[in-house]
PDB file of C-alpha atoms in Angstrom:
ATOM      1  CA  MET A   1      12.065   4.334 -55.566  1.00  0.00           C
ATOM      2  CA  ASP A   2      10.267   4.227 -52.818  1.00  0.00           C
ATOM      3  CA  GLY A   3       6.587   3.173 -51.722  1.00  0.00           C
ATOM      4  CA  ASP A   4       4.467   5.607 -54.128  1.00  0.00           C
ATOM      5  CA  GLY A   5       3.380   3.224 -56.917  1.00  0.00           C
ATOM      6  CA  GLY A   6       6.999   3.018 -58.989  1.00  0.00           C
ATOM      7  CA  ARG A   7       7.521   6.938 -59.355  1.00  0.00           C
ATOM      8  CA  ASP A   8      10.760   8.392 -59.848  1.00  0.00           C
ATOM      9  CA  GLU A   9      11.648  11.005 -57.314  1.00  0.00           C
ATOM     10  CA  ARG A  10      14.040  12.732 -59.593  1.00  0.00           C
ATOM     11  CA  LEU A  11      12.011  12.670 -62.671  1.00  0.00           C
ATOM     12  CA  ALA A  12       9.087  14.355 -60.660  1.00  0.00           C
ATOM     13  CA  ASP A  13      11.654  17.014 -60.054  1.00  0.00           C
ATOM     14  CA  ALA A  14      12.811  18.141 -63.045  1.00  0.00           C
ATOM     15  CA  PRO A  15      11.586  21.045 -64.753  1.00  0.00           C
ATOM     16  CA  VAL A  16       8.946  20.371 -67.423  1.00  0.00           C
ATOM     17  CA  PRO A  17      10.506  22.021 -70.665  1.00  0.00           C
ATOM     18  CA  VAL A  18       8.872  25.179 -72.204  1.00  0.00           C
ATOM     19  CA  LYS A  19       8.758  24.647 -76.025  1.00  0.00           C
ATOM     20  CA  VAL A  20       7.092  24.484 -78.974  1.00  0.00           C
ATOM     21  CA  SER A  21       8.121  23.377 -82.570  1.00  0.00           C
ATOM     22  CA  ALA A  22       6.723  23.342 -86.170  1.00  0.00           C
ATOM     23  CA  ALA A  23       8.141  22.131 -89.495  1.00  0.00           C
ATOM     24  CA  TYR A  24       7.996  24.168 -92.369  1.00  0.00           C
ATOM     25  CA  GLU A  25       7.948  23.381 -96.104  1.00  0.00           C
ATOM     26  CA  GLY A  26      10.479  26.510 -96.599  1.00  0.00           C
ATOM     27  CA  SER A  27       7.977  28.446 -98.555  1.00  0.00           C
ATOM     28  CA  THR A  28       7.936  31.967 -98.215  1.00  0.00           C
ATOM     29  CA  LEU A  29       4.387  32.506 -96.406  1.00  0.00           C
ATOM     30  CA  ASP A  30       5.974  29.922 -94.280  1.00  0.00           C
ATOM     31  CA  ILE A  31       7.995  33.590 -92.755  1.00  0.00           C
ATOM     32  CA  ALA A  32       4.375  35.105 -91.466  1.00  0.00           C
ATOM     33  CA  ARG A  33       3.136  31.575 -89.850  1.00  0.00           C
ATOM     34  CA  ALA A  34       6.870  31.483 -87.954  1.00  0.00           C
ATOM     35  CA  ARG A  35       6.100  34.916 -86.740  1.00  0.00           C
ATOM     36  CA  GLU A  36       2.707  34.053 -85.899  1.00  0.00           C
ATOM     37  CA  LEU A  37       3.606  30.724 -83.590  1.00  0.00           C
ATOM     38  CA  ALA A  38       6.613  33.129 -81.960  1.00  0.00           C
ATOM     39  CA  ARG A  39       4.026  36.143 -80.795  1.00  0.00           C
ATOM     40  CA  ALA A  40       1.460  33.103 -79.503  1.00  0.00           C
ATOM     41  CA  PHE A  41       4.081  30.940 -77.404  1.00  0.00           C
ATOM     42  CA  LEU A  42       5.591  34.327 -75.998  1.00  0.00           C
ATOM     43  CA  GLU A  43       1.778  35.180 -75.098  1.00  0.00           C
ATOM     44  CA  ARG A  44       1.378  31.849 -73.498  1.00  0.00           C
ATOM     45  CA  VAL A  45       4.822  31.865 -71.833  1.00  0.00           C
ATOM     46  CA  GLN A  46       3.307  35.042 -69.991  1.00  0.00           C
ATOM     47  CA  SER A  47      -0.071  33.833 -69.546  1.00  0.00           C
ATOM     48  CA  LEU A  48       0.406  30.109 -67.993  1.00  0.00           C
ATOM     49  CA  HIS A  49       3.926  30.955 -66.718  1.00  0.00           C
ATOM     50  CA  GLY A  50       3.666  33.921 -65.308  1.00  0.00           C
ATOM     51  CA  LEU A  51       6.629  35.356 -66.852  1.00  0.00           C
ATOM     52  CA  PRO A  52       7.077  38.714 -67.967  1.00  0.00           C
ATOM     53  CA  VAL A  53       7.633  39.257 -71.307  1.00  0.00           C
ATOM     54  CA  SER A  54       8.359  42.998 -71.835  1.00  0.00           C
ATOM     55  CA  GLU A  55       7.462  44.319 -75.812  1.00  0.00           C
ATOM     56  CA  ARG A  56      10.581  45.055 -76.663  1.00  0.00           C
ATOM     57  CA  ALA A  57      11.354  41.166 -76.284  1.00  0.00           C
ATOM     58  CA  MET A  58       7.972  39.895 -78.337  1.00  0.00           C
ATOM     59  CA  GLY A  59       9.233  42.411 -81.194  1.00  0.00           C
ATOM     60  CA  MET A  60      12.824  40.796 -81.204  1.00  0.00           C
ATOM     61  CA  VAL A  61      11.464  37.287 -80.449  1.00  0.00           C
ATOM     62  CA  GLN A  62       9.424  38.209 -83.603  1.00  0.00           C
ATOM     63  CA  LEU A  63      12.537  39.633 -85.872  1.00  0.00           C
ATOM     64  CA  VAL A  64      14.928  37.064 -84.797  1.00  0.00           C
ATOM     65  CA  VAL A  65      12.305  34.052 -85.894  1.00  0.00           C
ATOM     66  CA  SER A  66      11.377  36.411 -89.163  1.00  0.00           C
ATOM     67  CA  GLU A  67      15.110  36.748 -90.079  1.00  0.00           C
ATOM     68  CA  LEU A  68      16.016  32.815 -89.466  1.00  0.00           C
ATOM     69  CA  MET A  69      13.000  31.915 -91.463  1.00  0.00           C
ATOM     70  CA  THR A  70      13.919  33.552 -93.936  1.00  0.00           C
ATOM     71  CA  ASN A  71      17.407  32.795 -94.570  1.00  0.00           C
ATOM     72  CA  ALA A  72      16.445  29.241 -94.139  1.00  0.00           C
ATOM     73  CA  CYS A  73      13.351  29.423 -96.764  1.00  0.00           C
ATOM     74  CA  LYS A  74      15.707  31.532 -99.704  1.00  0.00           C
ATOM     75  CA  TYR A  75      19.117  30.281 -99.358  1.00  0.00           C
ATOM     76  CA  ALA A  76      17.954  25.843 -98.138  1.00  0.00           C
ATOM     77  CA  PRO A  77      15.879  23.827-100.510  1.00  0.00           C
ATOM     78  CA  GLY A  78      13.339  21.664 -98.905  1.00  0.00           C
ATOM     79  CA  PRO A  79      11.778  22.071 -95.564  1.00  0.00           C
ATOM     80  CA  CYS A  80      12.811  23.421 -92.641  1.00  0.00           C
ATOM     81  CA  LEU A  81      11.783  23.123 -88.488  1.00  0.00           C
ATOM     82  CA  LEU A  82      11.723  25.665 -86.079  1.00  0.00           C
ATOM     83  CA  ASP A  83      11.433  25.681 -82.097  1.00  0.00           C
ATOM     84  CA  LEU A  84      10.566  28.327 -79.597  1.00  0.00           C
ATOM     85  CA  GLU A  85      12.161  27.364 -76.087  1.00  0.00           C
ATOM     86  CA  LEU A  86      12.408  29.322 -72.122  1.00  0.00           C
ATOM     87  CA  VAL A  87      15.287  28.463 -71.294  1.00  0.00           C
ATOM     88  CA  GLU A  88      16.729  30.526 -68.024  1.00  0.00           C
ATOM     89  CA  GLY A  89      14.198  33.330 -68.935  1.00  0.00           C
ATOM     90  CA  ARG A  90      15.309  33.541 -72.612  1.00  0.00           C
ATOM     91  CA  ILE A  91      13.908  32.181 -75.876  1.00  0.00           C
ATOM     92  CA  GLU A  92      16.286  30.023 -77.532  1.00  0.00           C
ATOM     93  CA  VAL A  93      14.907  30.525 -81.335  1.00  0.00           C
ATOM     94  CA  THR A  94      16.380  27.523 -82.922  1.00  0.00           C
ATOM     95  CA  VAL A  95      16.145  26.838 -87.116  1.00  0.00           C
ATOM     96  CA  TRP A  96      16.949  23.532 -88.199  1.00  0.00           C
ATOM     97  CA  ASP A  97      17.505  23.980 -92.501  1.00  0.00           C
ATOM     98  CA  SER A  98      19.131  21.604 -95.428  1.00  0.00           C
ATOM     99  CA  GLU A  99      21.656  23.869 -96.220  1.00  0.00           C
ATOM    100  CA  PRO A 100      25.233  22.952 -94.897  1.00  0.00           C
ATOM    101  CA  VAL A 101      27.173  25.941 -95.769  1.00  0.00           C
ATOM    102  CA  LEU A 102      27.445  28.332 -92.428  1.00  0.00           C
ATOM    103  CA  PRO A 103      25.870  31.823 -92.645  1.00  0.00           C
ATOM    104  CA  VAL A 104      28.999  34.462 -92.529  1.00  0.00           C
ATOM    105  CA  ALA A 105      28.330  38.408 -91.671  1.00  0.00           C
ATOM    106  CA  ARG A 106      29.211  40.897 -93.792  1.00  0.00           C
ATOM    107  CA  ALA A 107      31.238  43.581 -93.695  1.00  0.00           C
ATOM    108  CA  ALA A 108      29.372  46.696 -93.448  1.00  0.00           C
ATOM    109  CA  GLU A 109      28.375  48.804 -97.061  1.00  0.00           C
ATOM    110  CA  PRO A 110      26.474  51.816 -96.864  1.00  0.00           C
ATOM    111  CA  GLY A 111      24.942  51.342 -99.744  1.00  0.00           C
ATOM    112  CA  ARG A 112      24.083  47.881 -99.990  1.00  0.00           C
ATOM    113  CA  VAL A 113      20.505  46.751-100.303  1.00  0.00           C
ATOM    114  CA  GLY A 114      19.221  43.555 -97.556  1.00  0.00           C
ATOM    115  CA  GLN A 115      21.415  40.772 -97.014  1.00  0.00           C
ATOM    116  CA  HIS A 116      21.574  42.418 -93.370  1.00  0.00           C
ATOM    117  CA  GLY A 117      19.560  39.548 -91.898  1.00  0.00           C
ATOM    118  CA  LEU A 118      22.287  37.965 -89.754  1.00  0.00           C
ATOM    119  CA  GLU A 119      23.798  41.106 -88.747  1.00  0.00           C
ATOM    120  CA  ILE A 120      20.869  42.010 -87.120  1.00  0.00           C
ATOM    121  CA  VAL A 121      20.115  38.800 -85.420  1.00  0.00           C
ATOM    122  CA  MET A 122      23.462  38.959 -84.144  1.00  0.00           C
ATOM    123  CA  ALA A 123      22.840  42.751 -82.820  1.00  0.00           C
ATOM    124  CA  VAL A 124      19.757  41.664 -80.950  1.00  0.00           C
ATOM    125  CA  SER A 125      20.458  38.730 -79.367  1.00  0.00           C
ATOM    126  CA  GLN A 126      22.097  37.682 -75.968  1.00  0.00           C
ATOM    127  CA  GLY A 127      23.914  34.382 -77.783  1.00  0.00           C
ATOM    128  CA  PHE A 128      24.741  33.401 -81.209  1.00  0.00           C
ATOM    129  CA  GLU A 129      25.503  30.149 -82.573  1.00  0.00           C
ATOM    130  CA  VAL A 130      25.200  27.974 -85.987  1.00  0.00           C
ATOM    131  CA  HIS A 131      26.383  24.541 -85.830  1.00  0.00           C
ATOM    132  CA  ARG A 132      26.748  21.785 -89.288  1.00  0.00           C
ATOM    133  CA  GLU A 133      24.480  19.123 -88.984  1.00  0.00           C
ATOM    134  CA  PRO A 134      24.695  16.015 -90.638  1.00  0.00           C
ATOM    135  CA  VAL A 135      21.220  16.760 -92.777  1.00  0.00           C
ATOM    136  CA  GLY A 136      22.073  20.293 -93.235  1.00  0.00           C
ATOM    137  CA  LYS A 137      22.316  23.279 -90.268  1.00  0.00           C
ATOM    138  CA  ARG A 138      21.610  23.959 -86.795  1.00  0.00           C
ATOM    139  CA  THR A 139      21.197  28.648 -85.946  1.00  0.00           C
ATOM    140  CA  VAL A 140      20.199  29.301 -82.171  1.00  0.00           C
ATOM    141  CA  ALA A 141      19.439  33.188 -80.769  1.00  0.00           C
ATOM    142  CA  ALA A 142      19.036  33.612 -77.727  1.00  0.00           C
ATOM    143  CA  VAL A 143      17.048  36.694 -76.656  1.00  0.00           C
ATOM    144  CA  THR A 144      16.312  38.051 -73.188  1.00  0.00           C
ATOM    145  CA  LEU A 145      12.319  38.119 -71.979  1.00  0.00           C
ATOM    146  CA  ALA A 146      12.903  41.110 -69.224  1.00  0.00           C
ATOM    147  CA  ASP A 147      14.011  44.689 -69.799  1.00  0.00           C
ATOM    148  CA  ASP A 148      16.161  45.154 -67.076  1.00  0.00           C
ATOM    149  CA  PRO A 149      15.275  47.324 -63.689  1.00  0.00           C
ATOM    150  CA  GLY A 150      16.657  50.592 -65.147  1.00  0.00           C
ATOM    151  CA  GLY A 151      13.930  50.294 -68.170  1.00  0.00           C
ATOM    152  CA  ASP A 152      17.422  50.087 -70.381  1.00  0.00           C
ATOM    153  CA  ALA A 153      16.551  46.942 -72.701  1.00  0.00           C
ATOM    154  CA  ALA A 154      18.219  43.774 -72.427  1.00  0.00           C
ATOM    155  CA  GLY A 155      20.431  43.805 -75.361  1.00  0.00           C
ATOM    156  CA  HIS A 156      23.396  42.101 -76.440  1.00  0.00           C
ATOM    157  CA  GLN A 157      26.585  41.689 -74.736  1.00  0.00           C
ATOM    158  CA  PRO A 158      30.009  42.043 -76.157  1.00  0.00           C
TER     159      PRO A 158
END
């Protein structure tokens, strides 16, 4: 501390997190609400923080939110939580739900209708993790905001 009234300089220099969180009951109506929250958050990131958010990124973040929230509402009883956070040029989408069973991507089946959400999330995300928690699980997917300078979409890194 110095003579500025007790202000801690380490805290003054720390980056302020750019994050939004919401709790949902787990109904199918919450999926659309979560997508709207993601769109509004990305618009705020762009307008208030001056960070570019490509149309691809806007769509991909909403798609990831939709797929993860659909899984939480469909397979986990009760409420779920959604966190969206800007971390080093990407949006980390985190969904917490009450189901302790970890999801597993299924093998490709050309005739299968539905149940492709996890495959989609893994294909469009630059990072994907699932962690068992004391009250269920936490699923995290990261989507890069900007496309690369060559115009190609910044996609999944093998």
